[in-house]
Amino acid sequence: MYFVAGALAVLSALFYAAGKHEIGDLGTTMCQYGSTFCESPHYVLVGAILAGVWAKFVSIR
């Protein structure tokens, strides 16, 4: 689950950069298919935070 939280955090950063037109053609393609996330990358970041909290909650140590 920590892997999912990390992947979502990276995706949030990529969507943020794509929304600011900082990563070229990849950003254009990302915003073409995921325009909601390019306009509001905090949606993905909130998902990453929730996944991290959930992973901490269910981890057994």
Coordinates of N, CA and C in Angstrom, one line a residue:
M1 N 0.8 -1.2 0.0 CA 0.0 0.0 0.0 C 0.9 1.3 0.0
Y2 N 2.0 1.1 0.6 CA 2.9 2.3 0.6 C 3.4 2.6 -0.8
F3 N 3.5 1.5 -1.6 CA 3.9 1.6 -3.0 C 2.9 2.4 -3.8
V4 N 1.6 2.2 -3.5 CA 0.5 2.9 -4.2 C 0.5 4.4 -3.7
A5 N 0.8 4.6 -2.5 CA 0.8 6.0 -2.0 C 2.0 6.7 -2.7
G6 N 3.1 6.1 -2.8 CA 4.3 6.7 -3.5 C 4.0 6.9 -4.9
A7 N 3.4 6.0 -5.6 CA 3.1 6.1 -7.0 C 2.1 7.3 -7.2
L8 N 1.1 7.4 -6.4 CA 0.1 8.5 -6.5 C 0.8 9.9 -6.3
A9 N 1.7 9.9 -5.3 CA 2.4 11.2 -5.1 C 3.3 11.6 -6.3
V10 N 3.9 10.6 -6.9 CA 4.7 10.9 -8.2 C 3.7 11.3 -9.3
L11 N 2.6 10.7 -9.4 CA 1.6 11.1 -10.4 C 1.1 12.5 -10.2
S12 N 0.9 12.8 -8.9 CA 0.4 14.2 -8.6 C 1.5 15.2 -9.1
A13 N 2.7 14.9 -8.8 CA 3.8 15.8 -9.3 C 3.8 15.9 -10.8
L14 N 3.6 14.8 -11.5 CA 3.6 14.8 -12.9 C 2.4 15.6 -13.5
F15 N 1.3 15.4 -12.9 CA 0.1 16.2 -13.3 C 0.3 17.7 -13.1
Y16 N 0.9 18.0 -11.9 CA 1.2 19.4 -11.7 C 2.1 20.0 -12.7
A17 N 3.2 19.3 -13.0 CA 4.1 19.8 -14.0 C 3.4 19.9 -15.4
A18 N 2.6 18.9 -15.7 CA 1.9 18.9 -17.0 C 0.9 20.1 -17.1
G19 N 0.3 20.4 -16.0 CA -0.7 21.5 -16.0 C 0.0 22.8 -16.2
K20 N 1.3 22.9 -15.8 CA 2.1 24.1 -15.9 C 2.8 24.1 -17.2
H21 N 2.6 23.1 -18.1 CA 3.3 23.0 -19.4 C 4.8 23.0 -19.3
E22 N 5.3 22.2 -18.3 CA 6.7 22.1 -18.1 C 7.4 20.8 -18.6
I23 N 6.6 19.8 -19.0 CA 7.2 18.6 -19.5 C 7.0 18.2 -20.9
G24 N 6.7 19.2 -21.7 CA 6.6 19.0 -23.2 C 5.5 18.2 -23.7
D25 N 5.8 17.3 -24.7 CA 4.8 16.5 -25.3 C 4.1 15.6 -24.4
L26 N 4.8 15.0 -23.4 CA 4.2 14.1 -22.4 C 3.1 14.8 -21.7
G27 N 3.4 16.1 -21.3 CA 2.4 16.9 -20.6 C 1.1 17.1 -21.4
T28 N 1.3 17.4 -22.7 CA 0.2 17.6 -23.6 C -0.7 16.4 -23.6
T29 N -0.1 15.2 -23.8 CA -0.8 14.0 -23.8 C -1.5 13.7 -22.5
M30 N -0.8 13.9 -21.4 CA -1.4 13.7 -20.1 C -2.6 14.5 -19.9
C31 N -2.5 15.8 -20.3 CA -3.7 16.7 -20.1 C -4.8 16.5 -21.0
Q32 N -4.5 15.8 -22.2 CA -5.5 15.5 -23.1 C -6.4 14.4 -22.5
Y33 N -5.8 13.4 -21.9 CA -6.6 12.3 -21.3 C -7.0 12.5 -19.9
G34 N -6.3 13.3 -19.1 CA -6.6 13.5 -17.7 C -6.7 15.0 -17.4
S35 N -7.6 15.7 -18.1 CA -7.6 17.2 -17.9 C -8.1 17.6 -16.5
T36 N -8.9 16.8 -15.9 CA -9.3 17.1 -14.5 C -8.2 17.1 -13.6
F37 N -7.3 16.2 -13.8 CA -6.1 16.1 -12.9 C -5.1 17.1 -13.2
C38 N -5.0 17.6 -14.4 CA -4.0 18.6 -14.8 C -4.5 20.0 -14.2
E39 N -5.8 20.1 -14.1 CA -6.4 21.4 -13.6 C -6.3 21.4 -12.0
S40 N -6.5 20.2 -11.4 CA -6.5 20.0 -10.0 C -5.7 18.8 -9.5
P41 N -4.4 19.0 -9.6 CA -3.5 17.8 -9.2 C -3.6 17.4 -7.7
H42 N -4.2 18.3 -6.9 CA -4.4 18.0 -5.5 C -5.3 16.9 -5.3
Y43 N -6.2 16.6 -6.2 CA -7.1 15.4 -6.1 C -6.2 14.1 -6.0
V44 N -5.2 14.0 -6.8 CA -4.3 12.8 -6.7 C -3.5 12.9 -5.5
L45 N -3.1 14.0 -5.1 CA -2.3 14.1 -3.8 C -3.1 13.7 -2.6
V46 N -4.3 14.1 -2.6 CA -5.2 13.7 -1.5 C -5.4 12.2 -1.5
G47 N -5.5 11.6 -2.7 CA -5.5 10.1 -2.7 C -4.3 9.5 -2.2
A48 N -3.1 10.1 -2.5 CA -1.8 9.6 -2.0 C -1.8 9.6 -0.5
I49 N -2.2 10.7 0.1 CA -2.2 10.9 1.5 C -3.2 9.9 2.2
L50 N -4.3 9.7 1.6 CA -5.3 8.7 2.2 C -4.7 7.3 2.0
A51 N -4.1 7.0 0.9 CA -3.5 5.7 0.8 C -2.3 5.5 1.8
G52 N -1.6 6.5 2.1 CA -0.5 6.4 3.1 C -1.1 6.2 4.5
V53 N -2.1 7.0 4.8 CA -2.8 6.8 6.1 C -3.4 5.4 6.2
W54 N -4.0 4.9 5.2 CA -4.6 3.6 5.2 C -3.5 2.5 5.4
A55 N -2.4 2.7 4.7 CA -1.3 1.7 4.8 C -0.7 1.7 6.3
K56 N -0.6 2.9 6.9 CA -0.2 3.0 8.3 C -1.2 2.3 9.2
F57 N -2.5 2.5 8.9 CA -3.5 2.0 9.7 C -3.6 0.4 9.7
V58 N -3.4 -0.2 8.5 CA -3.5 -1.6 8.4 C -2.2 -2.4 8.6
S59 N -1.1 -1.7 8.7 CA 0.2 -2.4 8.8 C 0.3 -3.1 10.1
I60 N 1.0 -4.2 10.1 CA 1.1 -5.0 11.3 C 2.6 -5.1 11.6
R61 N 3.0 -4.6 12.8 CA 4.4 -4.6 13.2 C 4.5 -5.0 14.7

